[in-house]
mmCIF file of C-alpha atoms in Angstrom:
data_model
loop_
_atom_site.group_PDB
_atom_site.id
_atom_site.type_symbol
_atom_site.label_atom_id
_atom_site.label_comp_id
_atom_site.label_asym_id
_atom_site.label_seq_id
_atom_site.Cartn_x
_atom_site.Cartn_y
_atom_site.Cartn_z
ATOM 1 C CA MET A 1 -30.029 144.461 -125.564
ATOM 2 C CA THR A 2 -27.564 145.348 -122.806
ATOM 3 C CA ASP A 3 -30.112 147.682 -121.210
ATOM 4 C CA LEU A 4 -32.770 144.942 -121.208
ATOM 5 C CA LEU A 5 -30.381 142.470 -119.588
ATOM 6 C CA LEU A 6 -29.503 145.024 -116.912
ATOM 7 C CA ILE A 7 -33.183 145.773 -116.259
ATOM 8 C CA ALA A 8 -33.939 142.042 -115.973
ATOM 9 C CA THR A 9 -30.943 141.605 -113.659
ATOM 10 C CA LEU A 10 -32.183 144.501 -111.542
ATOM 11 C CA GLY A 11 -35.573 142.833 -111.239
ATOM 12 C CA PHE A 12 -34.019 139.498 -110.299
ATOM 13 C CA LEU A 13 -31.637 140.833 -107.655
ATOM 14 C CA GLY A 14 -34.093 143.344 -106.226
ATOM 15 C CA SER A 15 -36.799 140.708 -105.897
ATOM 16 C CA PHE A 16 -34.823 139.013 -103.102
ATOM 17 C CA GLY A 17 -35.324 142.060 -100.912
ATOM 18 C CA HIS A 18 -38.152 144.352 -101.906
ATOM 19 C CA CYS A 19 -40.481 141.966 -103.772
ATOM 20 C CA LEU A 20 -40.053 139.240 -101.177
ATOM 21 C CA GLY A 21 -41.021 141.572 -98.355
ATOM 22 C CA MET A 22 -43.767 143.571 -100.096
ATOM 23 C CA CYS A 23 -45.281 141.122 -102.594
ATOM 24 C CA GLY A 24 -44.330 137.795 -101.021
ATOM 25 C CA PRO A 25 -47.245 137.860 -98.550
ATOM 26 C CA LEU A 26 -49.600 138.728 -101.422
ATOM 27 C CA THR A 27 -48.353 135.769 -103.453
ATOM 28 C CA VAL A 28 -48.862 133.388 -100.542
ATOM 29 C CA ALA A 29 -52.307 134.836 -99.818
ATOM 30 C CA PHE A 30 -53.375 134.506 -103.454
ATOM 31 C CA SER A 31 -52.190 130.897 -103.525
ATOM 32 C CA LEU A 32 -54.159 130.089 -100.377
ATOM 33 C CA SER A 33 -57.200 131.764 -101.930
ATOM 34 C CA ASN A 34 -57.109 129.409 -104.919
ATOM 35 C CA PRO A 35 -60.831 128.621 -105.259
ATOM 36 C CA GLY A 36 -62.094 125.299 -104.001
ATOM 37 C CA GLN A 37 -58.750 124.142 -102.730
ATOM 38 C CA SER A 38 -57.002 124.235 -99.372
ATOM 39 C CA PRO A 39 -53.214 124.260 -98.946
ATOM 40 C CA THR A 40 -53.256 120.503 -98.203
ATOM 41 C CA GLU A 41 -55.535 119.664 -101.136
ATOM 42 C CA THR A 42 -53.630 121.636 -103.726
ATOM 43 C CA SER A 43 -50.988 119.651 -105.574
ATOM 44 C CA TRP A 44 -47.633 121.188 -106.390
ATOM 45 C CA PRO A 45 -48.365 121.309 -110.180
ATOM 46 C CA ALA A 46 -51.669 123.082 -109.493
ATOM 47 C CA LYS A 47 -49.931 125.636 -107.281
ATOM 48 C CA LEU A 48 -47.281 126.155 -109.948
ATOM 49 C CA ARG A 49 -49.926 126.642 -112.650
ATOM 50 C CA PHE A 50 -51.837 129.138 -110.500
ATOM 51 C CA ASN A 51 -48.706 131.172 -109.752
ATOM 52 C CA LEU A 52 -47.550 131.040 -113.379
ATOM 53 C CA LEU A 53 -50.859 132.506 -114.541
ATOM 54 C CA LEU A 54 -50.815 135.020 -111.693
ATOM 55 C CA ASN A 55 -47.339 136.265 -112.588
ATOM 56 C CA LEU A 56 -48.112 136.163 -116.307
ATOM 57 C CA GLY A 57 -50.918 138.626 -115.650
ATOM 58 C CA ARG A 58 -48.577 140.785 -113.573
ATOM 59 C CA ILE A 59 -45.925 140.861 -116.316
ATOM 60 C CA LEU A 60 -48.538 141.635 -118.980
ATOM 61 C CA SER A 61 -49.738 144.496 -116.790
ATOM 62 C CA TYR A 62 -46.173 145.786 -116.572
ATOM 63 C CA GLY A 63 -45.979 145.600 -120.359
ATOM 64 C CA LEU A 64 -49.182 147.615 -120.770
ATOM 65 C CA VAL A 65 -47.885 150.258 -118.374
ATOM 66 C CA GLY A 66 -44.582 150.350 -120.282
ATOM 67 C CA LEU A 67 -46.502 150.688 -123.556
ATOM 68 C CA CYS A 68 -48.361 153.714 -122.208
ATOM 69 C CA ILE A 69 -45.209 155.287 -120.777
ATOM 70 C CA GLY A 70 -43.284 154.699 -124.007
ATOM 71 C CA THR A 71 -46.155 156.175 -126.028
ATOM 72 C CA ILE A 72 -46.110 159.335 -123.933
ATOM 73 C CA GLY A 73 -42.352 159.540 -124.421
ATOM 74 C CA SER A 74 -42.690 159.092 -128.197
ATOM 75 C CA VAL A 75 -45.295 161.864 -128.388
ATOM 76 C CA LEU A 76 -43.060 164.247 -126.449
ATOM 77 C CA ILE A 77 -40.057 163.745 -128.717
ATOM 78 C CA ALA A 78 -41.893 163.485 -132.033
ATOM 79 C CA GLY A 79 -41.752 166.156 -134.705
ATOM 80 C CA GLY A 80 -39.628 169.203 -135.483
ATOM 81 C CA GLN A 81 -36.450 169.883 -133.570
ATOM 82 C CA LEU A 82 -37.484 167.471 -130.824
ATOM 83 C CA ALA A 83 -37.073 164.484 -133.139
ATOM 84 C CA GLY A 84 -33.855 162.534 -133.426
ATOM 85 C CA ILE A 85 -31.373 161.099 -130.979
ATOM 86 C CA GLY A 86 -29.591 164.431 -130.638
ATOM 87 C CA SER A 87 -32.657 166.486 -129.756
ATOM 88 C CA GLY A 88 -32.545 168.720 -126.725
ATOM 89 C CA LEU A 89 -35.592 167.168 -125.094
ATOM 90 C CA ARG A 90 -34.312 163.620 -125.576
ATOM 91 C CA GLN A 91 -30.925 164.525 -124.121
ATOM 92 C CA GLY A 92 -32.635 166.289 -121.237
ATOM 93 C CA LEU A 93 -34.736 163.200 -120.559
ATOM 94 C CA ALA A 94 -31.579 161.094 -120.633
ATOM 95 C CA ILE A 95 -29.925 163.309 -118.017
ATOM 96 C CA VAL A 96 -32.970 163.314 -115.726
ATOM 97 C CA THR A 97 -33.377 159.555 -116.175
ATOM 98 C CA GLY A 98 -29.709 158.861 -115.487
ATOM 99 C CA LEU A 99 -29.655 161.007 -112.350
ATOM 100 C CA LEU A 100 -32.845 159.442 -110.988
ATOM 101 C CA LEU A 101 -31.541 155.937 -111.598
ATOM 102 C CA ILE A 102 -28.230 156.797 -109.931
ATOM 103 C CA TRP A 103 -30.200 158.233 -106.982
ATOM 104 C CA PHE A 104 -32.325 155.077 -106.740
ATOM 105 C CA GLY A 105 -29.230 152.887 -106.974
ATOM 106 C CA LEU A 106 -27.316 154.732 -104.262
ATOM 107 C CA HIS A 107 -30.365 154.716 -101.980
ATOM 108 C CA GLN A 108 -30.785 150.982 -102.557
ATOM 109 C CA ILE A 109 -27.099 150.337 -101.823
ATOM 110 C CA GLN A 110 -27.135 152.442 -98.647
ATOM 111 C CA PRO A 111 -30.466 154.033 -97.602
ATOM 112 C CA THR A 112 -28.774 156.566 -95.299
ATOM 113 C CA TRP A 113 -26.745 158.163 -98.084
ATOM 114 C CA LEU A 114 -29.606 159.959 -99.821
ATOM 115 C CA PRO A 115 -33.224 160.759 -98.922
ATOM 116 C CA LYS A 116 -36.093 159.021 -100.669
ATOM 117 C CA LEU A 117 -37.501 160.813 -103.682
ATOM 118 C CA PRO A 118 -40.996 162.234 -103.060
ATOM 119 C CA LEU A 119 -42.387 160.683 -106.250
ATOM 120 C CA LEU A 120 -45.476 159.144 -104.719
ATOM 121 C CA HIS A 121 -48.395 161.456 -104.047
ATOM 122 C CA PRO A 122 -49.897 160.775 -100.596
ATOM 123 C CA THR A 123 -53.168 159.601 -102.199
ATOM 124 C CA LEU A 124 -51.352 156.774 -103.967
ATOM 125 C CA GLY A 125 -50.867 155.047 -100.628
ATOM 126 C CA LYS A 126 -54.650 154.870 -100.358
ATOM 127 C CA LEU A 127 -54.812 153.651 -103.958
ATOM 128 C CA HIS A 128 -52.392 150.869 -103.027
ATOM 129 C CA ASP A 129 -54.636 149.830 -100.138
ATOM 130 C CA ARG A 130 -57.785 149.934 -102.292
ATOM 131 C CA LEU A 131 -56.250 147.750 -104.991
ATOM 132 C CA ASN A 132 -54.944 145.375 -102.338
ATOM 133 C CA HIS A 133 -58.422 145.038 -100.822
ATOM 134 C CA LEU A 134 -60.027 144.629 -104.259
ATOM 135 C CA MET A 135 -57.641 141.845 -105.242
ATOM 136 C CA PHE A 136 -58.445 139.820 -102.151
ATOM 137 C CA ARG A 137 -62.157 140.215 -102.870
ATOM 138 C CA LEU A 138 -61.565 139.002 -106.439
ATOM 139 C CA ALA A 139 -59.271 136.139 -105.457
ATOM 140 C CA ASN A 140 -61.747 133.601 -106.858
ATOM 141 C CA ILE A 141 -61.501 134.899 -110.422
ATOM 142 C CA SER A 142 -58.923 134.009 -113.071
ATOM 143 C CA PRO A 143 -55.368 134.353 -111.716
ATOM 144 C CA ILE A 144 -54.363 136.170 -114.928
ATOM 145 C CA PHE A 145 -56.908 138.924 -114.265
ATOM 146 C CA LEU A 146 -55.775 139.031 -110.671
ATOM 147 C CA GLY A 147 -52.194 139.468 -111.878
ATOM 148 C CA LEU A 148 -53.252 142.300 -114.191
ATOM 149 C CA LEU A 149 -54.607 144.186 -111.188
ATOM 150 C CA TRP A 150 -51.540 143.321 -109.146
ATOM 151 C CA GLY A 151 -49.281 144.921 -111.756
ATOM 152 C CA LEU A 152 -51.105 148.243 -111.363
ATOM 153 C CA MET A 153 -50.299 148.590 -107.665
ATOM 154 C CA PRO A 154 -48.003 151.587 -106.937
ATOM 155 C CA CYS A 155 -44.521 150.332 -106.093
ATOM 156 C CA GLY A 156 -41.359 152.342 -105.506
ATOM 157 C CA PHE A 157 -39.144 149.526 -106.778
ATOM 158 C CA LEU A 158 -40.857 149.749 -110.198
ATOM 159 C CA TYR A 159 -39.764 153.345 -110.713
ATOM 160 C CA ALA A 160 -36.331 152.431 -112.055
ATOM 161 C CA ALA A 161 -37.893 150.349 -114.837
ATOM 162 C CA GLN A 162 -40.660 152.884 -115.487
ATOM 163 C CA ILE A 163 -38.174 155.741 -115.787
ATOM 164 C CA LYS A 164 -36.101 153.695 -118.210
ATOM 165 C CA ALA A 165 -39.231 152.837 -120.212
ATOM 166 C CA ALA A 166 -40.084 156.535 -120.502
ATOM 167 C CA GLU A 167 -36.555 157.330 -121.646
ATOM 168 C CA THR A 168 -36.842 154.921 -124.605
ATOM 169 C CA GLY A 169 -39.427 157.171 -126.248
ATOM 170 C CA ASN A 170 -40.884 154.135 -128.010
ATOM 171 C CA PRO A 171 -44.093 152.226 -127.149
ATOM 172 C CA GLN A 172 -42.686 148.809 -128.057
ATOM 173 C CA LEU A 173 -39.379 149.354 -126.271
ATOM 174 C CA GLY A 174 -41.220 150.752 -123.263
ATOM 175 C CA ALA A 175 -43.357 147.621 -123.053
ATOM 176 C CA VAL A 176 -40.372 145.300 -123.539
ATOM 177 C CA THR A 177 -38.389 147.167 -120.859
ATOM 178 C CA MET A 178 -41.132 146.758 -118.275
ATOM 179 C CA MET A 179 -41.699 143.113 -119.208
ATOM 180 C CA ALA A 180 -37.962 142.424 -118.919
ATOM 181 C CA PHE A 181 -38.100 143.801 -115.392
ATOM 182 C CA GLY A 182 -41.103 141.613 -114.599
ATOM 183 C CA ILE A 183 -39.394 138.516 -116.006
ATOM 184 C CA GLY A 184 -36.433 139.253 -113.750
ATOM 185 C CA THR A 185 -38.693 139.120 -110.693
ATOM 186 C CA LEU A 186 -40.418 135.926 -111.868
ATOM 187 C CA PRO A 187 -38.098 133.304 -110.260
ATOM 188 C CA MET A 188 -38.506 134.754 -106.769
ATOM 189 C CA MET A 189 -42.250 135.275 -107.116
ATOM 190 C CA LEU A 190 -42.720 131.707 -108.365
ATOM 191 C CA GLY A 191 -40.559 130.149 -105.700
ATOM 192 C CA VAL A 192 -41.559 132.407 -102.822
ATOM 193 C CA GLY A 193 -43.263 129.513 -101.043
ATOM 194 C CA SER A 194 -40.243 127.228 -101.079
ATOM 195 C CA SER A 195 -36.940 128.819 -102.011
ATOM 196 C CA THR A 196 -37.079 131.622 -99.431
ATOM 197 C CA THR A 197 -36.332 129.139 -96.667
ATOM 198 C CA PHE A 198 -32.906 128.553 -98.196
ATOM 199 C CA LEU A 199 -31.967 132.234 -98.157
ATOM 200 C CA SER A 200 -31.210 134.042 -94.928
ATOM 201 C CA ARG A 201 -32.316 137.616 -94.343
ATOM 202 C CA ASP A 202 -28.730 138.831 -94.652
ATOM 203 C CA ARG A 203 -28.294 137.030 -97.969
ATOM 204 C CA ARG A 204 -31.482 138.577 -99.357
ATOM 205 C CA SER A 205 -30.304 141.997 -98.186
ATOM 206 C CA GLN A 206 -26.981 141.502 -99.973
ATOM 207 C CA LEU A 207 -28.735 140.556 -103.208
ATOM 208 C CA PHE A 208 -31.057 143.555 -102.912
ATOM 209 C CA ARG A 209 -28.079 145.894 -102.524
ATOM 210 C CA LEU A 210 -26.389 144.217 -105.466
ATOM 211 C CA GLY A 211 -29.479 145.218 -107.418
ATOM 212 C CA GLY A 212 -28.704 148.789 -106.368
ATOM 213 C CA TRP A 213 -25.331 148.554 -108.099
ATOM 214 C CA VAL A 214 -27.122 147.362 -111.245
ATOM 215 C CA THR A 215 -29.456 150.380 -111.040
ATOM 216 C CA LEU A 216 -26.409 152.600 -110.614
ATOM 217 C CA ALA A 217 -24.802 151.037 -113.707
ATOM 218 C CA ILE A 218 -27.956 151.612 -115.769
ATOM 219 C CA GLY A 219 -27.995 155.261 -114.700
ATOM 220 C CA ILE A 220 -24.342 155.752 -115.625
ATOM 221 C CA LEU A 221 -24.877 154.107 -119.030
ATOM 222 C CA THR A 222 -27.849 156.394 -119.635
ATOM 223 C CA LEU A 223 -25.681 159.446 -118.969
ATOM 224 C CA THR A 224 -22.892 158.270 -121.292
ATOM 225 C CA ARG A 225 -24.548 157.882 -124.662
ATOM 226 C CA ASN A 226 -23.120 160.133 -127.391
ATOM 227 C CA SER A 227 -21.088 163.261 -128.098
ATOM 228 C CA ASP A 228 -24.136 165.547 -127.938
ATOM 229 C CA MET A 229 -24.235 164.970 -124.191
ATOM 230 C CA VAL A 230 -21.044 166.997 -123.620
ATOM 231 C CA ASP A 231 -22.807 170.369 -123.430
ATOM 232 C CA TYR A 232 -25.907 168.986 -121.713
ATOM 233 C CA THR A 233 -24.043 167.320 -118.865
ATOM 234 C CA GLY A 234 -21.833 170.372 -118.425
ATOM 235 C CA HIS A 235 -24.716 172.829 -118.235
ATOM 236 C CA SER A 236 -26.680 170.503 -115.958
ATOM 237 C CA ALA A 237 -23.720 170.219 -113.576
ATOM 238 C CA LEU A 238 -23.391 174.010 -113.519
ATOM 239 C CA GLY A 239 -27.109 174.410 -112.818
ATOM 240 C CA LEU A 240 -27.180 171.872 -109.984
ATOM 241 C CA LEU A 241 -24.089 173.401 -108.400
ATOM 242 C CA ALA A 242 -25.644 176.877 -108.565
ATOM 243 C CA LEU A 243 -28.820 175.575 -106.924
ATOM 244 C CA THR A 244 -26.713 173.876 -104.246
ATOM 245 C CA LEU A 245 -24.942 177.128 -103.402
ATOM 246 C CA ILE A 246 -28.101 179.225 -103.068
ATOM 247 C CA ALA A 247 -30.107 176.548 -101.217
ATOM 248 C CA ARG A 248 -29.235 177.855 -97.764
ATOM 249 C CA PRO A 249 -29.711 181.645 -98.292
ATOM 250 C CA ILE A 250 -33.141 181.230 -99.935
ATOM 251 C CA ALA A 251 -34.454 178.585 -97.505
ATOM 252 C CA LYS A 252 -37.090 180.950 -96.050
ATOM 253 C CA LEU A 253 -38.432 181.640 -99.535
ATOM 254 C CA TRP A 254 -38.040 178.116 -100.898
ATOM 255 C CA SER A 255 -36.950 175.276 -98.627
ATOM 256 C CA GLY A 256 -36.974 172.568 -101.300
ATOM 257 C CA PRO A 257 -33.357 172.970 -102.501
ATOM 258 C CA LEU A 258 -32.064 172.929 -98.913
ATOM 259 C CA GLN A 259 -33.988 169.751 -98.185
ATOM 260 C CA TYR A 260 -32.303 167.979 -101.107
ATOM 261 C CA ARG A 261 -29.052 169.932 -101.162
ATOM 262 C CA ARG A 262 -26.915 166.847 -100.635
ATOM 263 C CA ALA A 263 -28.441 165.158 -103.684
ATOM 264 C CA LEU A 264 -28.006 168.337 -105.742
ATOM 265 C CA GLY A 265 -24.334 168.614 -104.836
ATOM 266 C CA VAL A 266 -23.579 164.956 -105.459
ATOM 267 C CA GLY A 267 -25.574 165.155 -108.699
ATOM 268 C CA ALA A 268 -23.424 168.069 -109.864
ATOM 269 C CA PHE A 269 -20.292 166.013 -109.169
ATOM 270 C CA ILE A 270 -21.646 162.967 -111.028
ATOM 271 C CA LEU A 271 -22.567 165.103 -114.031
ATOM 272 C CA SER A 272 -19.125 166.710 -114.031
ATOM 273 C CA ILE A 273 -17.537 163.254 -114.169
ATOM 274 C CA ALA A 274 -19.894 162.303 -117.016
ATOM 275 C CA HIS A 275 -18.973 165.566 -118.760
ATOM 276 C CA ILE A 276 -15.263 164.763 -118.511
ATOM 277 C CA ALA A 277 -15.871 161.233 -119.787
ATOM 278 C CA HIS A 278 -17.789 162.574 -122.795
ATOM 279 C CA THR A 279 -15.082 165.130 -123.545
ATOM 280 C CA VAL A 280 -12.249 162.610 -123.372
ATOM 281 C CA SER A 281 -14.019 159.870 -125.332
ATOM 282 C CA HIS A 282 -15.950 161.875 -127.941
ATOM 283 C CA THR A 283 -14.116 165.202 -128.313
ATOM 284 C CA PHE A 284 -10.508 164.070 -127.810
ATOM 285 C CA GLU A 285 -11.210 160.404 -128.721
ATOM 286 C CA TRP A 286 -8.669 159.436 -126.030
ATOM 287 C CA ASN A 287 -5.956 161.284 -127.951
ATOM 288 C CA PHE A 288 -4.479 163.509 -125.260
ATOM 289 C CA THR A 289 -1.920 164.982 -127.665
ATOM 290 C CA ALA A 290 -4.819 166.968 -129.139
ATOM 291 C CA TRP A 291 -4.373 169.240 -126.126
ATOM 292 C CA GLN A 292 -1.552 171.090 -127.880
ATOM 293 C CA PHE A 293 -3.831 172.072 -130.772
ATOM 294 C CA LEU A 294 -6.231 173.950 -128.516
ATOM 295 C CA LEU A 295 -6.075 177.724 -128.373
ATOM 296 C CA PRO A 296 -4.427 179.094 -125.202
ATOM 297 C CA SER A 297 -7.786 180.343 -123.923
ATOM 298 C CA GLN A 298 -9.295 176.895 -124.518
ATOM 299 C CA GLN A 299 -6.414 175.239 -122.684
ATOM 300 C CA TRP A 300 -7.073 177.472 -119.692
ATOM 301 C CA GLY A 301 -10.732 176.576 -119.930
ATOM 302 C CA PHE A 302 -9.913 172.870 -119.932
ATOM 303 C CA LEU A 303 -7.651 173.239 -116.889
ATOM 304 C CA SER A 304 -10.363 175.216 -115.093
ATOM 305 C CA GLY A 305 -12.790 172.330 -115.581
ATOM 306 C CA VAL A 306 -10.315 169.776 -114.266
ATOM 307 C CA MET A 307 -9.522 171.929 -111.220
ATOM 308 C CA ALA A 308 -13.236 172.398 -110.532
ATOM 309 C CA THR A 309 -13.809 168.641 -110.536
ATOM 310 C CA VAL A 310 -10.860 168.140 -108.184
ATOM 311 C CA LEU A 311 -12.319 170.710 -105.776
ATOM 312 C CA LEU A 312 -15.760 169.079 -105.933
ATOM 313 C CA THR A 313 -14.425 165.627 -105.091
ATOM 314 C CA PRO A 314 -13.900 166.093 -101.303
ATOM 315 C CA PRO A 315 -17.370 167.633 -100.727
ATOM 316 C CA ALA A 316 -19.026 164.906 -102.798
ATOM 317 C CA PHE A 317 -17.365 162.088 -100.862
ATOM 318 C CA THR A 318 -18.102 163.643 -97.466
ATOM 319 C CA SER A 319 -21.796 164.400 -97.999
ATOM 320 C CA PHE A 320 -23.129 161.898 -95.488
ATOM 321 C CA ASP A 321 -23.710 161.870 -91.755
ATOM 322 C CA GLN A 322 -20.681 159.814 -90.738
ATOM 323 C CA MET A 323 -18.234 162.270 -92.326
ATOM 324 C CA VAL A 324 -20.070 165.253 -90.851
ATOM 325 C CA LYS A 325 -19.509 163.814 -87.376
ATOM 326 C CA ALA A 326 -15.948 162.733 -88.134
ATOM 327 C CA LEU A 327 -14.835 166.105 -89.526
ATOM 328 C CA GLY A 328 -16.630 168.248 -86.961
ATOM 329 C CA ASN A 329 -15.938 171.961 -87.424
ATOM 330 C CA HIS A 330 -13.695 171.234 -90.412
ATOM 331 C CA TRP A 331 -16.622 169.860 -92.411
ATOM 332 C CA ARG A 332 -18.044 173.259 -93.382
ATOM 333 C CA THR A 333 -14.597 174.567 -94.312
ATOM 334 C CA LEU A 334 -14.100 171.592 -96.607
ATOM 335 C CA HIS A 335 -17.470 172.101 -98.281
ATOM 336 C CA LEU A 336 -16.728 175.761 -98.961
ATOM 337 C CA LEU A 337 -14.532 174.403 -101.770
ATOM 338 C CA SER A 338 -17.766 174.286 -103.760
ATOM 339 C CA ILE A 339 -17.613 178.073 -104.170
ATOM 340 C CA PRO A 340 -14.296 178.278 -106.094
ATOM 341 C CA ALA A 341 -15.360 175.111 -107.917
ATOM 342 C CA PHE A 342 -18.490 176.893 -109.157
ATOM 343 C CA LEU A 343 -16.446 179.865 -110.363
ATOM 344 C CA LEU A 344 -13.996 177.558 -112.150
ATOM 345 C CA VAL A 345 -16.868 175.695 -113.818
ATOM 346 C CA ALA A 346 -18.178 179.014 -115.117
ATOM 347 C CA VAL A 347 -14.715 179.937 -116.448
ATOM 348 C CA HIS A 348 -14.480 176.499 -118.060
ATOM 349 C CA ALA A 349 -17.816 176.982 -119.820
ATOM 350 C CA LEU A 350 -16.973 180.505 -120.981
ATOM 351 C CA LEU A 351 -13.535 179.685 -122.409
ATOM 352 C CA LEU A 352 -14.125 176.195 -123.794
ATOM 353 C CA GLY A 353 -17.870 175.854 -124.314
ATOM 354 C CA SER A 354 -19.006 175.850 -127.933
ATOM 355 C CA SER A 355 -21.976 177.999 -126.926
ATOM 356 C CA TYR A 356 -19.666 180.699 -125.555
ATOM 357 C CA LEU A 357 -16.127 181.877 -126.332
ATOM 358 C CA GLY A 358 -14.958 178.373 -127.260
ATOM 359 C CA ALA A 359 -16.645 178.591 -130.669
ATOM 360 C CA LEU A 360 -14.406 179.144 -133.684
ATOM 361 C CA THR A 361 -16.663 181.910 -134.977
ATOM 362 C CA LEU A 362 -18.365 184.204 -132.495
ATOM 363 C CA SER A 363 -21.806 185.625 -133.218
ATOM 364 C CA PRO A 364 -24.066 187.999 -131.263
ATOM 365 C CA ASN A 365 -25.795 184.909 -129.846
ATOM 366 C CA HIS A 366 -22.499 183.708 -128.379
ATOM 367 C CA TRP A 367 -21.859 187.060 -126.728
ATOM 368 C CA GLY A 368 -25.416 187.096 -125.428
ATOM 369 C CA ARG A 369 -24.843 183.711 -123.772
ATOM 370 C CA VAL A 370 -21.573 184.983 -122.288
ATOM 371 C CA VAL A 371 -23.405 187.917 -120.716
ATOM 372 C CA GLY A 372 -26.196 185.619 -119.536
ATOM 373 C CA LEU A 373 -23.816 183.186 -117.855
ATOM 374 C CA GLY A 374 -21.945 186.073 -116.262
ATOM 375 C CA LEU A 375 -25.183 187.420 -114.806
ATOM 376 C CA ILE A 376 -26.049 183.976 -113.430
ATOM 377 C CA VAL A 377 -22.674 183.738 -111.683
ATOM 378 C CA ILE A 378 -23.068 187.236 -110.245
ATOM 379 C CA GLY A 379 -26.600 186.378 -109.144
ATOM 380 C CA VAL A 380 -25.493 183.215 -107.333
ATOM 381 C CA MET A 381 -22.680 184.973 -105.504
ATOM 382 C CA ALA A 382 -24.931 187.929 -104.639
ATOM 383 C CA THR A 383 -27.592 185.563 -103.277
ATOM 384 C CA ARG A 384 -25.008 184.065 -100.926
ATOM 385 C CA SER A 385 -24.035 187.517 -99.641
ATOM 386 C CA ARG A 386 -25.942 188.894 -96.663
ATOM 387 C CA TYR A 387 -25.039 192.404 -97.805
ATOM 388 C CA SER A 388 -27.019 191.929 -101.031
ATOM 389 C CA TRP A 389 -30.150 191.041 -99.091
ATOM 390 C CA LYS A 390 -29.599 194.033 -96.794
ATOM 391 C CA LEU A 391 -29.185 196.279 -99.819
ATOM 392 C CA VAL A 392 -32.679 195.429 -101.089
ATOM 393 C CA GLY A 393 -34.241 195.531 -97.616
ATOM 394 C CA GLN A 394 -34.775 191.762 -97.330
ATOM 395 C CA GLU A 395 -32.146 190.891 -94.729
ATOM 396 C CA LYS A 396 -34.751 189.241 -92.485
ATOM 397 C CA ARG A 397 -35.378 186.644 -95.199
ATOM 398 C CA TYR A 398 -31.699 185.731 -95.465
ATOM 399 C CA VAL A 399 -30.772 182.400 -93.859
ATOM 400 C CA LYS A 400 -27.370 182.341 -92.164
ATOM 401 C CA ALA A 401 -25.136 179.284 -92.096
ATOM 402 C CA LYS A 402 -25.934 178.601 -88.433
ATOM 403 C CA GLN A 403 -29.665 178.916 -89.089
ATOM 404 C CA SER A 404 -29.602 176.315 -91.867
ATOM 405 C CA LEU A 405 -29.275 173.558 -89.273
ATOM 406 C CA ILE A 406 -32.774 174.433 -88.026
ATOM 407 C CA TYR A 407 -34.232 173.903 -91.485
ATOM 408 C CA GLN A 408 -32.261 170.694 -91.971
ATOM 409 C CA GLN A 409 -33.497 169.279 -88.672
ATOM 410 C CA ARG A 410 -37.026 170.357 -89.490
ATOM 411 C CA ASP A 411 -36.918 168.494 -92.808
ATOM 412 C CA ARG A 412 -34.929 165.629 -91.258
ATOM 413 C CA GLN A 413 -32.232 165.975 -93.868
ATOM 414 C CA PRO A 414 -28.530 165.833 -92.953
ATOM 415 C CA PRO A 415 -26.382 168.798 -93.985
ATOM 416 C CA CYS A 416 -24.676 168.678 -97.316
ATOM 417 C CA CYS A 417 -22.455 170.145 -99.898
ATOM 418 C CA ASN A 418 -21.553 173.500 -98.442
ATOM 419 C CA ASP A 419 -22.951 176.311 -96.471
#
């Protein structure tokens, strides 16, 4: 119920900015296209009825989309080991969903902090235009049918609700989630012809950014569900941090990680905070005296994790343009803290992780994971070393720290989270 209220709140607050600017003109145009009636001939009740039916169709369309998305989610998590709230796939979906929602929220709060996600294929822009043109041609038909088409138009603001609908893994909940979002946008869409005059542009912008905080809250709640998320958030943080560290050296082979390196680094920090929250609330149950019952190796592992998070904090909070300019030459030195942080995270996982040496009983599988994690750490550090590339005769493909600026300017992405 809390999630539905947050989704509806997101729709309501976001409608003052995005929906008003993108869909407001459509609403006015549809109202003026009301068959057989001009703006002066149409009574206020008739306009209200037309817009109610129009938005009812839009919300029903959202519900149908949510039903389809939820059905796909239910198929993916049905059967075998993928079933159940603790399944690996479900937890993975929760992590991806939470991170995407946090990304959307931060971008909505301050667009310059993070780049837009490339979720829309270029052809969908043409699809948007085609549907827009079709709706104006069909403006004389039932407003409900018109609203059904309207709800199918690609819209970046809908992604937060659609991602949440997919994460439910249930057709009914997926439909209800999308409809809750649509209901949240209803007041603005109904009153777009009158109430907008009472809200200044600055006020609408403030409400839209407030919606970003709601999106951020939904993402955080998605990441903080149950005790099974402890290992998932920890491994995800380790993976994102590793990708952040190798983004610059491999830029000639794969420029994608460098383009979104800032988001990867900040994502690793967010997941590390979520990992700590899970550990404290579910493993220790807020009983810090349990520390003394840990084995010495586990205590060292716990301290390594805390130290890693402390080292990641300065890079995470300085991963935007203003701090790059303010810190100057000291910025790169500060972000090199990500390297010892990565090593400490690996030590934390090895000594405390239940999949590694932190298990009470060690099996060959545990030792295999220890070796695997060790090889990953060695691989990351070797990838960052120019000597390693020279050793295999690929030095020309290695991207130096000074060269990374060229790739960042080419992709129009500000530098981030360590060179």
